[in-house]
Structure formats: structure tokens, C-alpha cells
PDB file of C-alpha atoms in Angstrom:
ATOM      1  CA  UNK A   1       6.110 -22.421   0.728  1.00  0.00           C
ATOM      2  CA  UNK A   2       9.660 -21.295   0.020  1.00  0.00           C
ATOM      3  CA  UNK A   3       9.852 -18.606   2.980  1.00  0.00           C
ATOM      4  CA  UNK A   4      10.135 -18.583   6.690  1.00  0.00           C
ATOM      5  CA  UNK A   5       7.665 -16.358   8.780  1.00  0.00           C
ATOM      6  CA  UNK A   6       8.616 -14.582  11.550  1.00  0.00           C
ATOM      7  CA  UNK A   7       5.309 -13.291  12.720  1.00  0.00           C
ATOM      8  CA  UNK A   8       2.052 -13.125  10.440  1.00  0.00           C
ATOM      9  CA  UNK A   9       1.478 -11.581   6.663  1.00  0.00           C
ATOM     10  CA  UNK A  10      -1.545 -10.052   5.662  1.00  0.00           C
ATOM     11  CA  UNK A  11      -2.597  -9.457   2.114  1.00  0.00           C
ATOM     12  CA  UNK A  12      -4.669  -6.362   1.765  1.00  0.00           C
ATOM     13  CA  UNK A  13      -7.391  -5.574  -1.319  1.00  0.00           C
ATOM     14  CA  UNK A  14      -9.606  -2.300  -1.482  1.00  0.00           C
ATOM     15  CA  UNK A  15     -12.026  -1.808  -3.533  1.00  0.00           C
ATOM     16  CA  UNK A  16     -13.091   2.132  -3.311  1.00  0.00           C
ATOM     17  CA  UNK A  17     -14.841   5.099  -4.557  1.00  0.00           C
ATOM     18  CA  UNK A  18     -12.366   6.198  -6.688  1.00  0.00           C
ATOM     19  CA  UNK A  19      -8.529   6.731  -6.719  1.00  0.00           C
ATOM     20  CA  UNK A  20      -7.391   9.641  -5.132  1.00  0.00           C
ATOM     21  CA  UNK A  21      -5.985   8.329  -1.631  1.00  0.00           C
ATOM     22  CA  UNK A  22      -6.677  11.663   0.230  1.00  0.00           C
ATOM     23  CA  UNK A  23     -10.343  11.942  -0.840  1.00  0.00           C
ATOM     24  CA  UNK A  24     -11.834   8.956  -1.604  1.00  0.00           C
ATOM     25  CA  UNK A  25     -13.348   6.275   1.039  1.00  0.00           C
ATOM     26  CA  UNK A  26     -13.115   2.300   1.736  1.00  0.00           C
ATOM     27  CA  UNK A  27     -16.109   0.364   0.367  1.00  0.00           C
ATOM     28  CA  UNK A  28     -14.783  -2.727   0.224  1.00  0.00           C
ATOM     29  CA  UNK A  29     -11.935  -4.382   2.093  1.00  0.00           C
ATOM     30  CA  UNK A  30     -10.741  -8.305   1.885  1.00  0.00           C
ATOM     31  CA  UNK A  31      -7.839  -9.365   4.249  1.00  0.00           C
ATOM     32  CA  UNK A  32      -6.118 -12.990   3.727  1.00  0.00           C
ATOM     33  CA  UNK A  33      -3.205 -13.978   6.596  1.00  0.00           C
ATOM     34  CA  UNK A  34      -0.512 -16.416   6.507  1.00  0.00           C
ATOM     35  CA  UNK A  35       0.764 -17.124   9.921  1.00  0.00           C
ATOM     36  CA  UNK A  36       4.092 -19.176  10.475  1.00  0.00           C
ATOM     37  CA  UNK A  37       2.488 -22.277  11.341  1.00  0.00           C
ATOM     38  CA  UNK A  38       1.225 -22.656   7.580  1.00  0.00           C
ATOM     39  CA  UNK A  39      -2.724 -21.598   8.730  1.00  0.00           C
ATOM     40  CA  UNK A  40      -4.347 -19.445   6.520  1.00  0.00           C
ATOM     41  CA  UNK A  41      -7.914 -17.359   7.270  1.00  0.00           C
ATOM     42  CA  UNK A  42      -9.641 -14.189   5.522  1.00  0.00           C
ATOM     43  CA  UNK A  43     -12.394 -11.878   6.202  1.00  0.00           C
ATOM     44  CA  UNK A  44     -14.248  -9.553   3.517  1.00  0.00           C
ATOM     45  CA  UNK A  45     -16.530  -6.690   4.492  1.00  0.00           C
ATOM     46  CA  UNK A  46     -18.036  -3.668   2.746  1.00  0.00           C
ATOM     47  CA  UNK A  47     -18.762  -0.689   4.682  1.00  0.00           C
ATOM     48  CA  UNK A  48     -20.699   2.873   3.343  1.00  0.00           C
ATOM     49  CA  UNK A  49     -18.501   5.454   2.594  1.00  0.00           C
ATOM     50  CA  UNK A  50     -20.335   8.432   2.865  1.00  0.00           C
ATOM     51  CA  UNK A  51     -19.844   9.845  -0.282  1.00  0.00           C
ATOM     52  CA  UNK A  52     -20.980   8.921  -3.674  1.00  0.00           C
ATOM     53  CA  UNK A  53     -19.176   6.337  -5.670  1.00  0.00           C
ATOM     54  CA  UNK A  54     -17.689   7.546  -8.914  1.00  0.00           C
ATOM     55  CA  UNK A  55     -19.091   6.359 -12.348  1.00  0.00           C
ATOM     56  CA  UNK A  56     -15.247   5.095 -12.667  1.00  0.00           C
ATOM     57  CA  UNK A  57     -14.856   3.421  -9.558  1.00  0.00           C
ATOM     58  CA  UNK A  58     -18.059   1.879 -10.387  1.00  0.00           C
ATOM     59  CA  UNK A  59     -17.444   0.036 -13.969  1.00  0.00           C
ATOM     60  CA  UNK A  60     -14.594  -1.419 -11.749  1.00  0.00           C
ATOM     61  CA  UNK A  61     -15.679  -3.272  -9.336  1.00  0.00           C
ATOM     62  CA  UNK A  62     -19.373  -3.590  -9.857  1.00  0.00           C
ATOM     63  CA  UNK A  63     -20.394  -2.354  -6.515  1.00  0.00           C
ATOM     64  CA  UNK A  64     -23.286   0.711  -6.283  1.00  0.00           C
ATOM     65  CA  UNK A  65     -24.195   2.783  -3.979  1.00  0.00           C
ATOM     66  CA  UNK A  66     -27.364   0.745  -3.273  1.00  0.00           C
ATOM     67  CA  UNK A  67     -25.148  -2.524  -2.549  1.00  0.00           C
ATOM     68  CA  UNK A  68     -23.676  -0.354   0.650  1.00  0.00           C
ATOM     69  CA  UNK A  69     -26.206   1.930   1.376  1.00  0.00           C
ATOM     70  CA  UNK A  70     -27.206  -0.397   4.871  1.00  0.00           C
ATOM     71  CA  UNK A  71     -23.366  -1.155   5.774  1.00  0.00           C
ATOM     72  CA  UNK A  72     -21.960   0.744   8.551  1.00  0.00           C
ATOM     73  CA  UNK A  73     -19.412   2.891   8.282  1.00  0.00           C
ATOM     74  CA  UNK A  74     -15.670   2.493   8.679  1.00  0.00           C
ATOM     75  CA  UNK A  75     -15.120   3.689  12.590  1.00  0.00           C
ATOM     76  CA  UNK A  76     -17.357   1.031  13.455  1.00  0.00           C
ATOM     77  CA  UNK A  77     -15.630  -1.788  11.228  1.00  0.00           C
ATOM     78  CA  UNK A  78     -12.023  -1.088  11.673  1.00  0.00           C
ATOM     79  CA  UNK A  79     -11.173  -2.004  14.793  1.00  0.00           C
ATOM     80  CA  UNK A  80     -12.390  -5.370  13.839  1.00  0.00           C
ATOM     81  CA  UNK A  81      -9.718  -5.386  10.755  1.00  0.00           C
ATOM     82  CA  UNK A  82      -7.147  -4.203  12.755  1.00  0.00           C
ATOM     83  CA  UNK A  83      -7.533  -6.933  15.014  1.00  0.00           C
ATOM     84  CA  UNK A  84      -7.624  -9.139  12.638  1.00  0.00           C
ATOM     85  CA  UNK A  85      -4.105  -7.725  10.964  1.00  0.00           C
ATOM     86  CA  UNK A  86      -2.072  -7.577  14.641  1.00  0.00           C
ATOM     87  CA  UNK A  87       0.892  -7.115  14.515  1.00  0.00           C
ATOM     88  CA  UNK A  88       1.217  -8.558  10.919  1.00  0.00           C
ATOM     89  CA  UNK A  89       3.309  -7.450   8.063  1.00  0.00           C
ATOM     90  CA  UNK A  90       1.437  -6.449   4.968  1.00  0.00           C
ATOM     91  CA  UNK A  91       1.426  -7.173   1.752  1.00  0.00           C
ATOM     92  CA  UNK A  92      -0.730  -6.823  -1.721  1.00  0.00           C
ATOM     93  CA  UNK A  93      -0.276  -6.194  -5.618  1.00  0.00           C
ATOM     94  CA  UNK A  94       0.125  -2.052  -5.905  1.00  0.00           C
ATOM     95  CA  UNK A  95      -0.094  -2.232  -2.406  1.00  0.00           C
ATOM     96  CA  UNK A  96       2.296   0.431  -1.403  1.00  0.00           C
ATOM     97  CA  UNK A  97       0.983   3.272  -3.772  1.00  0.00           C
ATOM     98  CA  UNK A  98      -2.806   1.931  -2.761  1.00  0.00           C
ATOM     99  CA  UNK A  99      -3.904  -0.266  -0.440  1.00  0.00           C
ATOM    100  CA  UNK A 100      -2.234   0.649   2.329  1.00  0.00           C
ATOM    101  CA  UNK A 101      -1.771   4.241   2.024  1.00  0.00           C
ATOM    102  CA  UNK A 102      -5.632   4.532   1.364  1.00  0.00           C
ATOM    103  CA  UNK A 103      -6.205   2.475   4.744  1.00  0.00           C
ATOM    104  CA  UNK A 104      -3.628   4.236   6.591  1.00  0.00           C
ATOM    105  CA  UNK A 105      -5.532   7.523   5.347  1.00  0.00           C
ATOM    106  CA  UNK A 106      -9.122   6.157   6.442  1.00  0.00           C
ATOM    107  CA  UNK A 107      -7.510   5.271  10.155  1.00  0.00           C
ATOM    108  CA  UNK A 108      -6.113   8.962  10.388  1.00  0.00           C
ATOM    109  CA  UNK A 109      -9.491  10.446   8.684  1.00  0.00           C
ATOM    110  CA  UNK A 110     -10.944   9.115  11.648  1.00  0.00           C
ATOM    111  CA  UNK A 111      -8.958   8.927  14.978  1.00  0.00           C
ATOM    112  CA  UNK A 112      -8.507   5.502  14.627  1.00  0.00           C
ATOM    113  CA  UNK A 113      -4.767   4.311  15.977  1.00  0.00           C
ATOM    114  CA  UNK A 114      -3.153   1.887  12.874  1.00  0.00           C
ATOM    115  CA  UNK A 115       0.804   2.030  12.573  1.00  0.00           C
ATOM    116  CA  UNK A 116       2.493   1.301   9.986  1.00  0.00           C
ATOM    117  CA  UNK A 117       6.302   1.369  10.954  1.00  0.00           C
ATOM    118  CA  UNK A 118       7.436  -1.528  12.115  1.00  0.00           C
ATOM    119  CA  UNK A 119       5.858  -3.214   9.922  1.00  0.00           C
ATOM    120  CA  UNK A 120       7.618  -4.840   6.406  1.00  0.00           C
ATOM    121  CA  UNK A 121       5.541  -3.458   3.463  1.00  0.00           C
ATOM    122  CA  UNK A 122       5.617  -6.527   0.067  1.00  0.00           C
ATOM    123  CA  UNK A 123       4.252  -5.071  -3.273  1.00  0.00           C
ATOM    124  CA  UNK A 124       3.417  -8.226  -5.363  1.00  0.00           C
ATOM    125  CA  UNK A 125       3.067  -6.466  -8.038  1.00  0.00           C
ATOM    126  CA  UNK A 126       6.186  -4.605  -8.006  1.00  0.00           C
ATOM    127  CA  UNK A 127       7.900  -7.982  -7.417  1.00  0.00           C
ATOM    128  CA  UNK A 128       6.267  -9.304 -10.661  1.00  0.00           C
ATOM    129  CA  UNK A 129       7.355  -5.937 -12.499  1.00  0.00           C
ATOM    130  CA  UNK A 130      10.942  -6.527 -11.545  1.00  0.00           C
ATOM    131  CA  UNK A 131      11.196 -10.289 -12.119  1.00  0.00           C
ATOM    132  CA  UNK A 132       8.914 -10.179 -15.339  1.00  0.00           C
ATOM    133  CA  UNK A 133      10.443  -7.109 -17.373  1.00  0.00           C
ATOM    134  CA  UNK A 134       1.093  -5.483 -15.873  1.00  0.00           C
ATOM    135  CA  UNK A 135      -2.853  -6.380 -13.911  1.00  0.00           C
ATOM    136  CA  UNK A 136      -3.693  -8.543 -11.306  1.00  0.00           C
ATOM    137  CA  UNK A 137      -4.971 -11.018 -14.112  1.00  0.00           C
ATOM    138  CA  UNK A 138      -2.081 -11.157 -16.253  1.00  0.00           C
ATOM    139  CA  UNK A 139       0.092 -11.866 -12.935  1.00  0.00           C
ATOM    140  CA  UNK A 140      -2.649 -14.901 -11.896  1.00  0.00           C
ATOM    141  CA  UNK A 141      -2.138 -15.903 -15.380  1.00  0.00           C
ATOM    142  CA  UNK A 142       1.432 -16.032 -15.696  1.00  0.00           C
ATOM    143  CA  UNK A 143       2.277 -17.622 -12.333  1.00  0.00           C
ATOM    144  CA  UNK A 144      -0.981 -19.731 -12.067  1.00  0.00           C
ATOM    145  CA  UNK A 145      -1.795 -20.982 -15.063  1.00  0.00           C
ATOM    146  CA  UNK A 146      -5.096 -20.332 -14.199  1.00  0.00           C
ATOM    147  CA  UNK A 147      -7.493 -17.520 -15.081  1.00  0.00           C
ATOM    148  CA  UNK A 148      -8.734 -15.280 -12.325  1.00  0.00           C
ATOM    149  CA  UNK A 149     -12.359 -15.012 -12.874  1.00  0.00           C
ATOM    150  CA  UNK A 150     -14.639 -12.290 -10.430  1.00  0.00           C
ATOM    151  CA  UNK A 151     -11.448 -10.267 -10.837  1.00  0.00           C
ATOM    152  CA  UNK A 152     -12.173  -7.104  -8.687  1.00  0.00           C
ATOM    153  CA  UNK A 153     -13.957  -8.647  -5.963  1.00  0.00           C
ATOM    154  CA  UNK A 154     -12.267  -7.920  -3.022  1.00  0.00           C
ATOM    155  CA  UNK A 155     -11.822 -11.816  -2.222  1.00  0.00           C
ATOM    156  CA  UNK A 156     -11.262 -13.013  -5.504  1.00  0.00           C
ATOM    157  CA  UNK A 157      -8.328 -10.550  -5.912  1.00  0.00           C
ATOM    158  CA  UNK A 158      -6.694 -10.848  -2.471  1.00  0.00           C
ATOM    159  CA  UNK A 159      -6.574 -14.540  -2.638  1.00  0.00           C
ATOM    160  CA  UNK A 160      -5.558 -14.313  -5.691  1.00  0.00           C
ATOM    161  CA  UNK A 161      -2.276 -11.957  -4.683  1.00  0.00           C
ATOM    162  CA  UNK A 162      -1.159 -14.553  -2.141  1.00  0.00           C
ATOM    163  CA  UNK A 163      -1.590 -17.550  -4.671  1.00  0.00           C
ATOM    164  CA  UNK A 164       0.717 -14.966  -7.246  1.00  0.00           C
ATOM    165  CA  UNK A 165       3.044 -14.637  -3.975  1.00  0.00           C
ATOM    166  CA  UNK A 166       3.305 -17.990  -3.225  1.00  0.00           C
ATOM    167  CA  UNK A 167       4.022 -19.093  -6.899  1.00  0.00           C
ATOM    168  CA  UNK A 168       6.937 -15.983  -7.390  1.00  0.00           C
ATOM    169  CA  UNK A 169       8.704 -17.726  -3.905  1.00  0.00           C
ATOM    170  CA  UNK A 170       8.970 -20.966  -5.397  1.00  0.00           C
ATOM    171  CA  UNK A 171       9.776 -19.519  -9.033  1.00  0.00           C
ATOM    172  CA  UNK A 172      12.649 -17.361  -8.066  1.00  0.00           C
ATOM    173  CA  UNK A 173      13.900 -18.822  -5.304  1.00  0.00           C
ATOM    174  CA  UNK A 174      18.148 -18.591  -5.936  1.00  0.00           C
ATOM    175  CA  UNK A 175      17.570 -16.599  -9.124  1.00  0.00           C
ATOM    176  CA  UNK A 176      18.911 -12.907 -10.182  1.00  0.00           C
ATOM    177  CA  UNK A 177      16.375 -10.060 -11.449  1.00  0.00           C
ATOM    178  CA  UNK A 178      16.731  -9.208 -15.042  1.00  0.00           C
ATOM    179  CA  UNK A 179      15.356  -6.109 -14.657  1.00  0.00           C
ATOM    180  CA  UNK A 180      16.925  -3.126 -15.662  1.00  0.00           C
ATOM    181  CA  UNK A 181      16.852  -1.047 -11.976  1.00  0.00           C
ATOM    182  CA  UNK A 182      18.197  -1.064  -9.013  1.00  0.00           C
ATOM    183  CA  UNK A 183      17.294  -4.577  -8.317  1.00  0.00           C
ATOM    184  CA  UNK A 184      19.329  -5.851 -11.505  1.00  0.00           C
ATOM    185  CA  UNK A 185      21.931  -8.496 -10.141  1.00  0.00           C
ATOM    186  CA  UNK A 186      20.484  -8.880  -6.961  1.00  0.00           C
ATOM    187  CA  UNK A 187      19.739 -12.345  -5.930  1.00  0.00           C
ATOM    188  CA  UNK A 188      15.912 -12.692  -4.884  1.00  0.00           C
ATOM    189  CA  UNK A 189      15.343 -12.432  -1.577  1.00  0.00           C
ATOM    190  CA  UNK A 190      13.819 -15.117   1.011  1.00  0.00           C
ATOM    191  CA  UNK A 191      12.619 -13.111   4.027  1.00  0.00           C
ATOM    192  CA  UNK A 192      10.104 -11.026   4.598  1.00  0.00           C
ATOM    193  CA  UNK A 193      12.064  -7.806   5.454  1.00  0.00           C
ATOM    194  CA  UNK A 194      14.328  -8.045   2.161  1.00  0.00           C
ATOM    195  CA  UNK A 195      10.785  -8.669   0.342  1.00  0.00           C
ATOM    196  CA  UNK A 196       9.522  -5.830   1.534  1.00  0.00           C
ATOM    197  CA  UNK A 197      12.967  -3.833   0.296  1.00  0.00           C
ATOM    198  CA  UNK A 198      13.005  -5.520  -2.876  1.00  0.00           C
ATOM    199  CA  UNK A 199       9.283  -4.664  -3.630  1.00  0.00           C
ATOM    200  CA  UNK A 200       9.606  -1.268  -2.636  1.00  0.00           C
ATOM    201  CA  UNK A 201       9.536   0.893  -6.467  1.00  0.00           C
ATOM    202  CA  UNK A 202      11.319   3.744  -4.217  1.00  0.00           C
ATOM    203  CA  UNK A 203      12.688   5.285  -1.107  1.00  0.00           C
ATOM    204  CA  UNK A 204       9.516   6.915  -0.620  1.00  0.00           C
ATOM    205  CA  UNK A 205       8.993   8.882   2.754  1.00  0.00           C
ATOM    206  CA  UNK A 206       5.318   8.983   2.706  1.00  0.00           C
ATOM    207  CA  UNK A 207       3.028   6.484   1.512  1.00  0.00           C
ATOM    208  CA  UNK A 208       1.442   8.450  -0.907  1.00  0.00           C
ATOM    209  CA  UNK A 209       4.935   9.272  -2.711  1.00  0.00           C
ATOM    210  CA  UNK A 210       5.160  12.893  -2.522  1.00  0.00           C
ATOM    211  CA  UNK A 211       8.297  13.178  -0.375  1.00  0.00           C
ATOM    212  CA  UNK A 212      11.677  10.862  -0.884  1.00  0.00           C
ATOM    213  CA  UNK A 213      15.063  10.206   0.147  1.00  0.00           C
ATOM    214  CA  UNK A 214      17.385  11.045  -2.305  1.00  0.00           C
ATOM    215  CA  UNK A 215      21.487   9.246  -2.552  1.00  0.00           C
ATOM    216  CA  UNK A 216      22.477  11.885  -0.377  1.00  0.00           C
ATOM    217  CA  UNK A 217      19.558  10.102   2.223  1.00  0.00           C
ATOM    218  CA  UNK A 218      17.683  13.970   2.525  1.00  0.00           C
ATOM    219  CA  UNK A 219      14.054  14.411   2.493  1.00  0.00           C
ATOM    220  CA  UNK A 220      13.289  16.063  -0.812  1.00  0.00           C
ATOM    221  CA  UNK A 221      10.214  16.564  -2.945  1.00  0.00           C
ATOM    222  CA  UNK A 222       8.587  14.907  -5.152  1.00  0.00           C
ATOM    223  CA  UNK A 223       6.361  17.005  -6.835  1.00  0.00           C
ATOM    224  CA  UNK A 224       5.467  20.579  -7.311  1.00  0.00           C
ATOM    225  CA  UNK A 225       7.772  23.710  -8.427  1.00  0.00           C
ATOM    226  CA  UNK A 226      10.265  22.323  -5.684  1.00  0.00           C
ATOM    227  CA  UNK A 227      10.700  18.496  -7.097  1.00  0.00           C
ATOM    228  CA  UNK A 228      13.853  17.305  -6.616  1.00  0.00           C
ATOM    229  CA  UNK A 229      14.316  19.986  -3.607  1.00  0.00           C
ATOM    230  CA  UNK A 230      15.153  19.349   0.050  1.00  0.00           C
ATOM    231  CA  UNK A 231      12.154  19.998   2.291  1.00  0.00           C
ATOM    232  CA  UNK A 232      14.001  21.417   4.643  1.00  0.00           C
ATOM    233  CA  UNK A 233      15.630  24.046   2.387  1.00  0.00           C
ATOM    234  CA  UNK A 234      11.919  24.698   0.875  1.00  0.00           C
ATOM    235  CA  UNK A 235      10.650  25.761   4.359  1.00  0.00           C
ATOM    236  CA  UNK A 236      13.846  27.490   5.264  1.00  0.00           C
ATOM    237  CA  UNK A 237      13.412  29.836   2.401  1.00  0.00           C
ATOM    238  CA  UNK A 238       9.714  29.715   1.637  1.00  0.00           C
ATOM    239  CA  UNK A 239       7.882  28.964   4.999  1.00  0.00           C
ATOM    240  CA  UNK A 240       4.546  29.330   3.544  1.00  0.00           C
ATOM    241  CA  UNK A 241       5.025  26.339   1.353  1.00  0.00           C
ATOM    242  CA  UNK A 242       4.564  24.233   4.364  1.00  0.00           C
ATOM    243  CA  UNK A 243       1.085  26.028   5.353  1.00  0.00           C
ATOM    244  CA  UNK A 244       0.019  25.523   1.470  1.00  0.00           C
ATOM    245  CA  UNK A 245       0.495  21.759   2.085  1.00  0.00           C
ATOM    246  CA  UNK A 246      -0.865  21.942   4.982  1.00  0.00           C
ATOM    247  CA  UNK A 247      -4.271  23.449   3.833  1.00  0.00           C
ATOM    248  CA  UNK A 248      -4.087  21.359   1.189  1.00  0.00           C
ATOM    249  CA  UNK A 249      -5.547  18.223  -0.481  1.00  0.00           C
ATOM    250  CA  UNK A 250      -3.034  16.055   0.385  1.00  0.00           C
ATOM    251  CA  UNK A 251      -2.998  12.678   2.332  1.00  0.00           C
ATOM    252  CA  UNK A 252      -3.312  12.852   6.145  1.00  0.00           C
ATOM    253  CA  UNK A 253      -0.242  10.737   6.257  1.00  0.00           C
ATOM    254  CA  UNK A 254       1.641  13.354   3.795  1.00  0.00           C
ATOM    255  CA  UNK A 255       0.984  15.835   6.243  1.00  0.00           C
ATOM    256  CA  UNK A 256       2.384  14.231   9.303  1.00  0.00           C
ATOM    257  CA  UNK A 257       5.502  13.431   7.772  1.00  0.00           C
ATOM    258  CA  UNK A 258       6.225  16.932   6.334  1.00  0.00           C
ATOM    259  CA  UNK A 259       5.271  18.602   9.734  1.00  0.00           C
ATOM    260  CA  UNK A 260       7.788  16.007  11.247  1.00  0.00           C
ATOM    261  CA  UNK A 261      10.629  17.056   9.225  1.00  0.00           C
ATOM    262  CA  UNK A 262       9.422  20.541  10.162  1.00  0.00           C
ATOM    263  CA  UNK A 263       9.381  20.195  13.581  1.00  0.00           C
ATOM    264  CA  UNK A 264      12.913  18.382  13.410  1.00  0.00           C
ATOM    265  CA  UNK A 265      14.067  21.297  11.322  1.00  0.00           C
ATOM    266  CA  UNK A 266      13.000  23.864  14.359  1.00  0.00           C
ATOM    267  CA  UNK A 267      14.805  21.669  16.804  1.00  0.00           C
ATOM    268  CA  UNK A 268      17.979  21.761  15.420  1.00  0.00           C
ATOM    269  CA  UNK A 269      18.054  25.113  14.637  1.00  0.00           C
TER     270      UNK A 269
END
């Protein structure tokens, strides 16, 4: 394997009830770790959501309500995952927009301590996006040569991610990105924190990509009648905007950030 380790990396998978990070619930979670003595070790679980499963969801990843109706719910598994993960950096394919912003959101849903700075954040598939100017399958595929069969079982797929990893280390190792971005010209990287840059789509504040750093490096929106706007500006002239996110359906996560810029804003004023 083409990379140093510093401390651990854990690939994430989720399979869920549907989409939507701020409403819908873990079902099924797979976690694979690489530590930097070359050992590798996994664990898969499901757990019951609580809410119904959409038809969607469903014609996914196969599972039913009746598969998780007996599983305990996620306070009583997490702990146990987070364990597992330490102090590990994470990593997964759509990982950034997903994965982790859905698990960050079940650990805030439910008082359950899980943070995420500090930690270096690799999207595979974001990496195969930029170097390959597509799914899971067509990544296993490409960088494989295999085909990834039981795709959307939480196992299957995570293992699957790291094999994808492993293969884009050794295949780009010294080479340029021919995409046409931000990352054209650069040379790819071989560490874990400039994988986690490289991988990143966007300077994205929150996890669930509603608020940004713009060139000028401000907080600004991105979404709504005030895209493109700085947050602080919004609540300087509009302070009920903040209270209408605030009431709103958006991620836990979301919320903590905005009402951190918010509460910076007051200070310095």
C-alpha cells in the first residue's frame, strides 16, 4: 500500500431509510479499519430505526422493516462503533455528502458525543470523479477488475471502497489530475490529510453543504433566497432568518454551525 498512516482509517457504509440526512435513521452500518501496522478488521451491524423504511430506500438495499424489527436501536449500538472508529480518520465513497454527515446527525439526534474535527475526511468517490473525468460498481470495476456482487450490503460495499482506495494509491501515485477543477495540475497526493483536501468536492462549512467558504474565506450560503450571501450579513439585516433555520428541517449539525457563526457575530459586535 502506497501511503503512510499516521494513526488509523476507517471506511464508513450506511445503508438507511431513505436520503434526507436530517430525517432519516441508520439501519445498517459496516466499518472496515486500516491501522499503520498493515492490520485490517470490520464490524457490520443493523440497528431499528424507529421509523418506517421508505419503498425507495427499500429497492436499494433489500433490507425491510421485518429484517430490523428485533435490533436495538442506535443509543445502545453506537458507543460500540465509536469505539471501534477511535480516534481514526474516515473515509468512504460519497462519504462526505452521506455517510458521515448522516452519522454525525444520528450522534447529535441522540446525545451521543462523536467529533468530527480533527479528523481528515477521504471521499473515494470524489477521488475517482477527479482522476476518472459514477457508482460504487463502476469504481470496483474500473480499479478491480472485478465485479462487485451483493452491491449494497453494508459489507460488501465498504470493503469494497477500501479495495477501490487501495487500487487509486497505487494507480496514481506521481501522476497529475486531468480533471477540469480545482484539482487540475495538482500532483496526487500521498498522505492522508492532502487526501482528505483533495477529495473534498468543496469548502463546505457544514457537512450537509448548506453553508461555505467563499475566495474571500466568509461563511456564506448555500441555498435559499440568500445563496451566495454572507451569513453574517443575512442575520445582521434579517435576524429572523436565523430562527427560520433554526425551527427548521435542517441537519442538527447545520444548526450548530450557523448558531456558531451567530454567536461569533454577537461577540464581536
Amino acid at each position: 500500500m502506497n501511503i503512510k498512516l499516521n494513526k488509523p482509517l476507517v471506511f464508513i457504509d450506511i445503508e438507511a431509510t431513505g436520503l434526507n440526512i436530517s430525517s432519516d435513521r441508520i439501519i445498517e452500518i459496516a466499518l472496515w479499519k486500516w491501522m499503520p501496522d498493515g492490520t485490517e478488521s470490520g464490524l457490520t451491524e443493523r440497528v431499528n430505526p424507529g421509523i418506517p423504511i421508505s419503498e425507495q430506500a427499500f429497492k436499494v438495499h433489500g433490507i425491510s422493516e421485518s429484517d430490523i424489527k428485533d435490533c436495538p436501536g442506535f443509543k445502545m449500538k453506537a458507543p460500540k462503533w465509536i469505539e471501534f472508529i477511535g480516534n481514526a480518520d474516515l473515509a468512504g465513497f460519497n462519504s462526505n455528502k452521506y455517510d458521515i454527515p448522516l452519522f454525525v446527525e444520528e450522534c447529535l439526534r441522540h446525545n451521543i458525543a462523536f467529533d468530527i474535527k480533527g479528523r481528515q475526511c477521504i471521499d473515494v468517490q470524489n477521488i475517482f470523479h477527479f482522476m476518472e473525468p459514477r457508482n460504487l460498481k463502476a469504481a470496483y470495476a474500473f480499479y478491480c477488475q472485478r465485479e462487485l456482487t451483493n452491491a449494497h450490503e453494508a459489507m460488501a460495499d465498504v470493503k469494497a471502497t477500501a479495495d477501490v482506495f487501495k487500487s487509486q494509491l497505487n494507480r496514481y501515485k506521481g501522476q497529475q489530475s486531468p480533471s477540469a477543477s480545482v484539482k487540475s495540475g495538482h500532483t496526487f497526493p500521498n498522505s492522508i490529510p492532502e487526501l482528505a483536501s483533495f477529495s473534498k468536492s468543496d469548502r463546505w462549512l457544514d457537512l450537509a453543504g448548506r453553508i461555505w467558504i467563499n475566495d474571500d474565506q466568509i461563511p456564506v450560503f448555500a441555498f435559499g433566497k440568500h445563496k451566495d450571501k454572507p451569513v453574517v450579513e443575512v442575520f445582521q439585516k434579517e435576524p429572523s432568518y436565523y430562527h427560520w433555520i433554526m425551527q427548521g428541517d435542517f441537519a442538527l449539525q447545520t444548526k450548530q454551525v450557523v448558531t456558531e457563526i451567530r454567536l461569533a457575530m454577537r461577540q464581536s459586535s
